[in-house]
């Protein structure tokens, strides 16, 4: 009789073979193995095949491509064929697997490119470590043995690893032989005994040749001697070390013969530990200062976190399954002991998750959950959330909610963040340059076009701005800036040159296009009456180009320049778009706004209106106009609502008050955080908020249509079972969570599921507040068998946890998960 295990293996091997065929035929996009085809080919029951496919997916052995039908592919086969790529566990319906893959390069075809540079492969080599790596390379390559180097930094920043990377770089480049020694002297062991330190460093001469001891300077000949924690040495030892470095030779203890130093010495030291270190710092020519983890920027911090998870997966020999929210927890925490402390936190969490996996004989994947995190990590996540929007924005390049770290992979980090960022960087630059080269007649709304480009420029980082500037004609740059210097009103733009890059590129394109020819003139669009001063400046600049390049530029091009100049100047003195949140429920909108205010400490123009039961729609309309007039800073109001009939509030405000207004519907907390951050960037274009809202993770859009039914459930059932909790507030919060859960699970709303959910969850809140949660038998097995649904429920109940300042245990979440399993 066929067992489930043998059937599962049969299905898995079938998927492996089919995946390999699809890769060979270059047909992996929008293709795969569906349950029906698998059942037919293997002559198995379709229901059993679907069950086994879901198990294999939860175990991380196959990936899922959403759509109709749902396709599956072998994760290991994809990983073997595309070893340098991040492969998500789920590919969205409108996504493509090829976005994550690149062709496998064979070592024999490209031997040089496949060699990893030990220094350039360090995280931050193109960022915070860039100049330091250049220093390190110059030091290690200097003949004959390299220049002595001091690496300074606080505890845990990676001083030892940096030194080891320098050594590996020297070996790889041939500056040192492959068999060259790398010796380490731990100075802390000799802090109280200078004689013992001298013996370890220099070696000793005894009366008998058999009693001679070899010092580390001699054992390091032709290689590198690493002196760890030099600050631990006393003054006598520091002076000895300084003297040896300055002289370039040493003598064995008890001997008289001198020996040259034939190795490179690298010392590590804590920053500012002792004045006595001054003698060492003066003796060593190269000093490398490593930054603290928090000073290296969030992008590099995320890279380091992902790299550590990848190494843990490789170390334990099992795939590691981590939700992006947990990655965010690690990124939010401030680590006083830098990478060392971060690494320990990750090891602690992984060890707890591994123990859970060991207790489940049916699983081969380590699933990291919130209850595996340390109490200090969870406390930090609750108290410091300012960086969360930035982290979520960076992780948004990963389209799956989960990251799967394979047990045999070493290059995932490059695929997860760096390739995505490089792709986005290059494509945005090319798109922007092309946008500035369009025909002036194709621009329907000149101000909107200018706003769009200025918005992009304001978000550009230094590298992006440098790439854009490289496309600008230097003469154009000089002429425009020279003209603007005559107008005090625009001198401030010289310190914000990125605001002018768009028009400078535009003029560069015009000179290339019309050089030696005359453009057919067209009537002005009327900008000269709206911005007369800016139009006059533009006319003078273009007349200058007309004279030296023998061309005649269209009036519309002058209009475009005037618009850029005027709107760029406005950006420097502008105020922010105001945000008004309006949601159904007793306090949903208020709690969301309070959370945003607590998260973002800058001066936000944001307010809330709670559309409570019994409040008439006319009252809401009148109140929104009043609030909008109070909030408006002159550039408009963004109305964020949950569902009908509130979705037309923006239009109503604009009609009644004349205040520019736009509406974002189905608002979620994460979306509101994103919009608030965006408003603080000084980007005042309401259209841009509306256009980008589709790219932000939105909250549930299922309508809770039968509010009267819910009211009856509250009155007749729930209120009679509760003891002390505010029933209406609990229902408001839980309904908000329900909408998000239903959306993530693609389950339509119905009164039956809402009733079961509310009755159970309101009482659950009271139990948890009283610290009397229910136990759940075989909780780990349940989570393992229902991982996806469990995590969706767990994540979306965080809002309830935050609202009541509690931690909902996994046992209670399991009971709630059962409600939704029955509905799927």
Coordinates of C-alpha atoms in Angstrom, one line a residue, residues 167-624:
X167 CA 45.1 38.8 4.3
X168 CA 42.8 36.8 1.9
X169 CA 43.0 39.6 -0.6
X170 CA 46.8 39.6 -0.5
X171 CA 46.9 35.9 -1.1
X172 CA 44.4 36.1 -4.0
X173 CA 46.3 38.9 -5.7
X174 CA 49.7 37.1 -5.2
X175 CA 51.2 39.6 -2.8
X176 CA 51.5 36.7 -0.3
X177 CA 51.9 33.0 -1.0
X178 CA 49.0 30.6 -0.5
X179 CA 51.0 29.0 2.4
X180 CA 51.8 32.3 4.0
X181 CA 51.0 32.3 7.8
X182 CA 48.3 34.3 9.5
X183 CA 49.1 34.4 13.2
X184 CA 47.1 36.0 16.0
X185 CA 48.3 37.4 19.3
X186 CA 45.5 38.1 21.8
X187 CA 46.9 41.1 23.8
X188 CA 44.2 40.8 26.5
X189 CA 46.0 37.6 27.7
X190 CA 49.1 39.6 28.4
X191 CA 47.6 42.8 30.0
X192 CA 49.2 42.2 33.4
X193 CA 52.5 40.6 32.4
X194 CA 54.8 42.6 30.0
X195 CA 57.5 40.0 30.2
X196 CA 55.2 37.2 29.0
X197 CA 54.0 39.5 26.1
X198 CA 57.6 40.2 25.1
X199 CA 58.4 36.5 25.1
X200 CA 55.3 35.6 23.0
X201 CA 56.1 38.4 20.5
X202 CA 59.9 38.1 20.3
X203 CA 60.7 34.6 21.3
X204 CA 63.5 33.5 23.7
X205 CA 67.1 32.4 23.4
X206 CA 68.1 29.7 26.0
X207 CA 71.4 28.1 26.8
X208 CA 70.4 24.9 25.1
X209 CA 69.2 25.0 21.4
X210 CA 66.4 22.6 22.3
X211 CA 64.9 25.1 24.8
X212 CA 64.6 28.0 22.3
X213 CA 61.1 29.3 21.9
X214 CA 59.9 30.9 18.6
X215 CA 58.1 34.2 18.8
X216 CA 55.1 35.2 16.8
X217 CA 57.2 37.7 14.7
X218 CA 59.3 34.9 13.5
X219 CA 56.4 32.5 13.0
X220 CA 54.6 35.2 10.9
X221 CA 57.5 35.6 8.5
X222 CA 56.2 36.2 5.0
X223 CA 52.6 36.6 6.2
X224 CA 50.5 38.6 8.6
X225 CA 50.6 39.0 12.4
X226 CA 47.3 40.2 13.9
X227 CA 47.5 41.8 17.3
X228 CA 44.0 41.8 18.8
X229 CA 42.9 44.4 21.3
X230 CA 46.2 46.4 21.6
X231 CA 44.4 48.7 24.1
X232 CA 44.7 45.9 26.7
X233 CA 48.5 46.2 26.9
X234 CA 50.1 48.1 29.6
X235 CA 52.5 51.1 28.9
X236 CA 55.6 49.0 29.0
X237 CA 54.3 46.6 26.3
X238 CA 53.0 49.4 24.2
X239 CA 56.4 51.1 24.2
X240 CA 58.1 47.8 23.3
X241 CA 55.7 47.3 20.4
X242 CA 56.1 50.9 19.2
X243 CA 59.9 50.7 19.4
X244 CA 60.0 47.5 17.3
X245 CA 57.7 49.0 14.6
X246 CA 59.8 52.2 14.4
X247 CA 63.1 50.3 14.2
X248 CA 62.0 47.6 11.8
X249 CA 63.8 44.8 13.6
X250 CA 63.7 42.9 16.8
X251 CA 65.9 40.7 19.1
X252 CA 65.0 37.5 20.9
X253 CA 64.9 37.7 24.6
X254 CA 68.2 36.6 26.0
X255 CA 69.9 37.0 22.6
X256 CA 71.9 39.7 20.9
X257 CA 71.3 39.1 17.2
X258 CA 68.8 41.3 15.5
X259 CA 66.3 40.1 12.9
X260 CA 64.3 42.3 10.4
X261 CA 60.5 42.3 10.6
X262 CA 59.5 40.2 7.6
X263 CA 55.7 40.3 8.0
X264 CA 52.8 42.8 8.0
X265 CA 51.4 43.7 11.4
X266 CA 47.7 44.5 11.7
X267 CA 46.5 45.8 15.1
X268 CA 42.9 46.2 16.3
X269 CA 42.0 48.7 18.9
X270 CA 39.0 50.2 20.6
X271 CA 38.4 53.8 19.7
X272 CA 39.7 56.3 22.3
X273 CA 40.6 53.7 24.9
X274 CA 43.9 55.1 26.2
X275 CA 46.2 58.1 25.8
X276 CA 49.1 55.6 25.8
X277 CA 47.9 54.3 22.4
X278 CA 49.2 57.6 20.9
X279 CA 52.7 56.1 20.5
X280 CA 51.3 53.1 18.6
X281 CA 49.1 55.3 16.3
X282 CA 52.1 57.5 15.5
X283 CA 54.2 54.4 14.6
X284 CA 51.7 52.8 12.3
X285 CA 51.3 54.5 8.9
X286 CA 47.8 53.2 7.9
X287 CA 44.8 53.7 10.2
X288 CA 41.4 52.4 9.3
X289 CA 38.4 53.5 11.3
X290 CA 35.3 51.2 11.1
X291 CA 31.9 52.8 11.8
X292 CA 29.4 51.5 14.3
X293 CA 26.5 49.4 12.8
X294 CA 24.0 52.2 13.3
X295 CA 26.2 54.7 11.5
X296 CA 26.5 52.6 8.4
X297 CA 22.9 53.3 7.2
X298 CA 19.8 51.1 7.1
X299 CA 20.6 49.6 3.7
X300 CA 23.9 48.1 4.9
X301 CA 22.3 47.1 8.2
X302 CA 19.7 45.1 6.3
X303 CA 22.3 43.5 4.1
X304 CA 24.2 42.4 7.2
X305 CA 21.1 40.9 8.8
X306 CA 20.2 39.0 5.6
X307 CA 23.8 37.8 5.3
X308 CA 23.8 36.5 8.9
X309 CA 20.5 34.6 8.3
X310 CA 22.0 33.1 5.2
X311 CA 25.0 31.9 7.1
X312 CA 22.8 30.4 9.9
X313 CA 20.8 28.4 7.3
X314 CA 24.1 27.1 5.9
X315 CA 25.4 26.3 9.4
X316 CA 22.4 24.3 10.6
X317 CA 21.9 22.6 7.2
X318 CA 18.2 23.4 6.9
X319 CA 16.3 26.0 4.9
X320 CA 15.3 29.0 7.1
X321 CA 11.9 30.6 6.6
X322 CA 11.6 34.2 7.9
X323 CA 8.8 36.7 7.5
X324 CA 9.7 40.3 6.5
X325 CA 8.1 41.6 9.7
X326 CA 10.7 39.6 11.7
X327 CA 13.5 41.0 9.6
X328 CA 12.1 44.5 10.4
X329 CA 12.3 43.6 14.2
X330 CA 16.0 42.9 13.9
X331 CA 16.6 46.0 11.8
X332 CA 14.8 48.3 14.3
X333 CA 16.9 47.3 17.3
X334 CA 19.9 49.4 18.2
X335 CA 22.9 47.1 19.0
X336 CA 25.4 48.6 21.4
X337 CA 27.9 45.8 20.6
X338 CA 27.3 46.2 16.9
X339 CA 27.5 43.2 14.6
X340 CA 28.5 40.8 17.4
X341 CA 25.3 41.5 19.3
X342 CA 23.2 41.3 16.2
X343 CA 24.8 38.0 15.3
X344 CA 24.0 36.6 18.8
X345 CA 20.4 37.7 18.6
X346 CA 20.0 35.9 15.3
X347 CA 21.7 32.8 16.6
X348 CA 19.4 32.8 19.7
X349 CA 16.3 33.1 17.6
X350 CA 17.4 30.4 15.1
X351 CA 18.3 28.0 17.9
X352 CA 14.8 28.3 19.4
X353 CA 13.2 27.8 16.0
X354 CA 15.5 24.8 15.3
X355 CA 14.4 23.2 18.6
X356 CA 10.8 23.5 17.5
X357 CA 11.6 21.9 14.1
X358 CA 13.4 19.1 15.9
X359 CA 10.2 18.3 17.8
X360 CA 8.3 17.9 14.6
X361 CA 9.4 14.8 12.7
X362 CA 7.5 15.9 9.5
X363 CA 9.4 19.1 8.9
X364 CA 12.7 19.9 7.3
X365 CA 12.5 23.7 7.3
X366 CA 13.1 26.0 10.3
X367 CA 10.3 28.5 10.7
X368 CA 11.2 31.7 12.6
X369 CA 8.3 33.1 14.6
X370 CA 7.9 36.1 16.9
X371 CA 7.9 33.9 20.0
X372 CA 11.5 32.8 19.1
X373 CA 12.8 36.4 19.5
X374 CA 14.4 37.5 22.7
X375 CA 12.5 39.8 25.1
X376 CA 15.0 42.6 24.5
X377 CA 14.5 42.4 20.8
X378 CA 10.7 42.5 21.1
X379 CA 10.9 45.4 23.6
X380 CA 13.1 47.4 21.2
X381 CA 10.7 46.7 18.4
X382 CA 7.8 48.2 20.5
X383 CA 9.7 51.2 21.8
X384 CA 11.6 52.4 18.7
X385 CA 9.6 52.3 15.4
X386 CA 10.9 55.4 13.7
X387 CA 12.9 53.4 11.2
X388 CA 10.1 51.0 10.2
X389 CA 8.8 52.9 7.2
X390 CA 12.4 53.1 5.7
X391 CA 12.9 49.4 6.4
X392 CA 9.6 48.4 4.8
X393 CA 10.3 50.5 1.8
X394 CA 13.6 48.7 1.3
X395 CA 12.1 45.3 1.8
X396 CA 9.3 46.1 -0.7
X397 CA 11.7 45.1 -3.5
X398 CA 11.1 41.6 -2.2
X399 CA 7.6 40.7 -3.5
X400 CA 7.0 37.7 -1.2
X401 CA 6.2 38.3 2.5
X402 CA 8.6 35.6 3.4
X403 CA 12.4 35.1 2.8
X404 CA 13.6 31.6 2.4
X405 CA 17.3 31.2 3.1
X406 CA 18.6 28.0 1.5
X407 CA 21.0 25.7 3.3
X408 CA 23.5 25.6 0.5
X409 CA 23.4 29.2 -0.8
X410 CA 25.9 31.9 -0.2
X411 CA 25.0 34.7 -2.6
X412 CA 21.3 35.4 -1.7
X413 CA 22.1 38.8 -0.1
X414 CA 23.3 40.2 -3.5
X415 CA 20.1 38.9 -5.1
X416 CA 17.7 40.1 -2.5
X417 CA 18.7 43.7 -2.2
X418 CA 21.7 44.7 -4.4
X419 CA 20.4 43.4 -7.7
X420 CA 17.0 44.9 -7.1
X421 CA 18.5 48.3 -6.1
X422 CA 20.9 48.3 -9.0
X423 CA 18.0 47.4 -11.4
X424 CA 15.8 50.1 -10.0
X425 CA 18.6 52.6 -10.0
X426 CA 19.5 52.1 -13.7
X427 CA 16.0 51.8 -15.0
X428 CA 14.9 55.0 -13.1
X429 CA 17.8 57.0 -14.5
X430 CA 17.2 55.8 -18.0
X431 CA 13.5 56.4 -17.7
X432 CA 14.0 59.9 -16.3
X433 CA 16.6 60.9 -19.0
X434 CA 14.2 59.7 -21.7
X435 CA 11.3 61.5 -20.1
X436 CA 13.2 64.8 -20.4
X437 CA 13.8 64.2 -24.1
X438 CA 10.2 64.0 -25.2
X439 CA 8.7 66.3 -27.7
X440 CA 7.3 69.5 -26.1
X441 CA 4.1 69.0 -28.0
X442 CA 3.5 65.7 -26.2
X443 CA 3.3 67.5 -22.8
X444 CA -0.4 68.0 -22.0
X445 CA -0.1 69.5 -18.6
X446 CA 3.1 71.4 -18.2
X447 CA 2.9 72.0 -14.5
X448 CA 2.0 68.4 -13.7
X449 CA 4.9 67.2 -15.9
X450 CA 7.3 69.5 -14.0
X451 CA 6.0 68.5 -10.6
X452 CA 6.5 64.8 -11.5
X453 CA 10.2 65.4 -12.5
X454 CA 11.0 67.6 -9.5
X455 CA 9.4 64.9 -7.3
X456 CA 11.7 62.3 -8.7
X457 CA 14.8 64.5 -8.4
X458 CA 14.1 65.3 -4.7
X459 CA 14.1 61.5 -3.9
X460 CA 17.4 60.9 -5.7
X461 CA 20.5 59.8 -3.7
X462 CA 24.0 61.1 -4.4
X463 CA 24.9 58.4 -6.8
X464 CA 21.7 58.9 -8.8
X465 CA 22.3 62.7 -8.9
X466 CA 25.8 62.1 -10.1
X467 CA 24.6 59.9 -12.9
X468 CA 22.0 62.5 -14.0
X469 CA 24.5 65.3 -13.8
X470 CA 26.9 63.4 -16.1
X471 CA 24.3 63.8 -18.9
X472 CA 24.2 67.6 -18.6
X473 CA 26.2 69.8 -21.0
X474 CA 28.8 71.7 -18.9
X475 CA 28.2 74.9 -20.9
X476 CA 24.4 74.7 -20.2
X477 CA 25.2 74.2 -16.5
X478 CA 27.5 77.2 -16.4
X479 CA 25.3 79.6 -18.4
X480 CA 22.1 78.9 -16.4
X481 CA 23.9 79.2 -13.0
X482 CA 25.6 82.4 -14.1
X483 CA 22.3 84.0 -15.1
X484 CA 20.6 82.9 -11.8
X485 CA 23.4 84.6 -9.8
X486 CA 22.0 88.0 -10.8
X487 CA 18.7 87.2 -9.0
X488 CA 18.9 87.0 -5.2
X489 CA 15.5 85.2 -5.1
X490 CA 17.1 82.1 -6.9
X491 CA 20.6 82.1 -5.3
X492 CA 19.3 79.5 -2.8
X493 CA 18.7 77.1 -5.6
X494 CA 22.5 76.9 -6.1
X495 CA 22.7 74.8 -2.9
X496 CA 19.9 72.6 -4.2
X497 CA 21.1 72.0 -7.7
X498 CA 19.2 68.7 -8.1
X499 CA 16.0 70.9 -8.4
X500 CA 17.4 72.3 -11.6
X501 CA 18.9 69.1 -13.1
X502 CA 15.7 68.3 -15.0
X503 CA 15.6 71.5 -17.0
X504 CA 19.4 71.5 -17.5
X505 CA 19.1 68.1 -19.1
X506 CA 16.2 69.4 -21.1
X507 CA 18.2 72.3 -22.5
X508 CA 21.1 69.9 -23.3
X509 CA 18.7 67.8 -25.4
X510 CA 17.4 70.9 -27.2
X511 CA 20.9 72.0 -28.2
X512 CA 21.6 68.5 -29.6
X513 CA 18.2 68.4 -31.4
X514 CA 18.1 71.8 -33.0
X515 CA 21.8 72.7 -33.5
X516 CA 22.2 74.5 -36.8
X517 CA 18.5 74.4 -37.5
X518 CA 15.4 76.5 -36.6
X519 CA 12.5 75.0 -34.7
X520 CA 9.1 75.9 -35.9
X521 CA 7.7 78.3 -33.3
X522 CA 4.5 77.7 -31.6
X523 CA 2.3 80.0 -29.4
X524 CA 3.2 80.3 -25.8
X525 CA 1.0 78.4 -23.3
X526 CA 0.4 81.4 -21.2
X527 CA 3.1 80.7 -18.6
X528 CA 4.5 84.2 -19.1
X529 CA 1.5 85.7 -17.5
X530 CA 1.6 83.2 -14.6
X531 CA 5.3 83.4 -13.9
X532 CA 6.5 86.7 -15.6
X533 CA 9.8 87.0 -13.8
X534 CA 10.8 83.4 -14.4
X535 CA 9.7 83.7 -18.1
X536 CA 12.0 86.8 -18.5
X537 CA 14.9 84.9 -17.0
X538 CA 14.3 82.0 -19.4
X539 CA 14.0 84.2 -22.4
X540 CA 17.4 85.8 -21.7
X541 CA 19.0 82.4 -21.2
X542 CA 17.5 81.0 -24.4
X543 CA 18.4 84.1 -26.4
X544 CA 22.0 83.6 -25.4
X545 CA 21.9 80.0 -26.7
X546 CA 20.1 81.2 -29.9
X547 CA 23.0 83.5 -30.6
X548 CA 25.9 81.2 -30.0
X549 CA 24.3 78.0 -31.4
X550 CA 22.4 79.7 -34.3
X551 CA 19.0 78.3 -33.5
X552 CA 15.6 79.5 -32.5
X553 CA 14.0 77.7 -29.5
X554 CA 10.2 77.4 -29.2
X555 CA 8.3 79.7 -26.8
X556 CA 6.9 76.5 -25.1
X557 CA 10.5 75.5 -24.2
X558 CA 10.8 78.9 -22.4
X559 CA 7.5 78.2 -20.7
X560 CA 8.8 74.8 -19.5
X561 CA 12.0 76.5 -18.1
X562 CA 9.9 79.2 -16.3
X563 CA 7.7 76.5 -14.8
X564 CA 10.7 74.5 -13.5
X565 CA 12.3 77.6 -12.1
X566 CA 9.1 78.8 -10.3
X567 CA 8.1 75.4 -9.0
X568 CA 11.7 74.6 -7.9
X569 CA 11.8 77.8 -5.9
X570 CA 8.4 76.9 -4.3
X571 CA 9.9 73.6 -3.2
X572 CA 12.4 75.4 -1.0
X573 CA 9.7 77.3 1.0
X574 CA 6.8 74.9 0.7
X575 CA 4.7 73.4 3.4
X576 CA 3.5 69.8 3.5
X577 CA 0.4 68.0 2.2
X578 CA -2.0 67.6 5.2
X579 CA -3.6 64.2 5.9
X580 CA -7.1 63.6 7.2
X581 CA -8.0 60.0 8.2
X582 CA -11.7 59.0 8.3
X583 CA -12.7 55.4 9.2
X584 CA -15.7 53.6 10.4
X585 CA -15.7 52.6 14.1
X586 CA -15.4 54.0 17.5
X587 CA -11.7 54.8 17.4
X588 CA -10.0 53.1 14.4
X589 CA -9.0 56.4 12.7
X590 CA -7.9 58.0 16.0
X591 CA -5.7 55.0 16.9
X592 CA -4.1 54.9 13.5
X593 CA -3.2 58.6 13.7
X594 CA -1.9 58.3 17.3
X595 CA 0.3 55.5 16.2
X596 CA 1.7 57.5 13.3
X597 CA 2.3 60.5 15.5
X598 CA 4.1 58.4 18.0
X599 CA 6.2 56.8 15.2
X600 CA 7.1 60.0 13.3
X601 CA 8.1 62.8 15.6
X602 CA 8.4 65.5 12.9
X603 CA 5.8 68.2 12.5
X604 CA 3.0 66.3 10.8
X605 CA -0.3 68.0 9.7
X606 CA -2.6 65.0 10.3
X607 CA -5.9 64.5 12.1
X608 CA -8.6 61.9 12.4
X609 CA -12.4 61.5 12.3
X610 CA -14.1 58.4 13.7
X611 CA -17.3 57.6 11.9
X612 CA -19.1 56.2 14.9
X613 CA -22.4 54.4 14.9
X614 CA -25.2 57.0 15.2
X615 CA -23.2 59.7 13.5
X616 CA -25.0 61.1 10.5
X617 CA -23.2 61.3 7.1
X618 CA -24.1 65.0 7.0
X619 CA -22.2 65.5 10.2
X620 CA -19.2 63.8 8.8
X621 CA -19.3 65.9 5.6
X622 CA -19.4 69.1 7.7
X623 CA -16.7 68.0 10.0
X624 CA -14.3 67.0 7.2

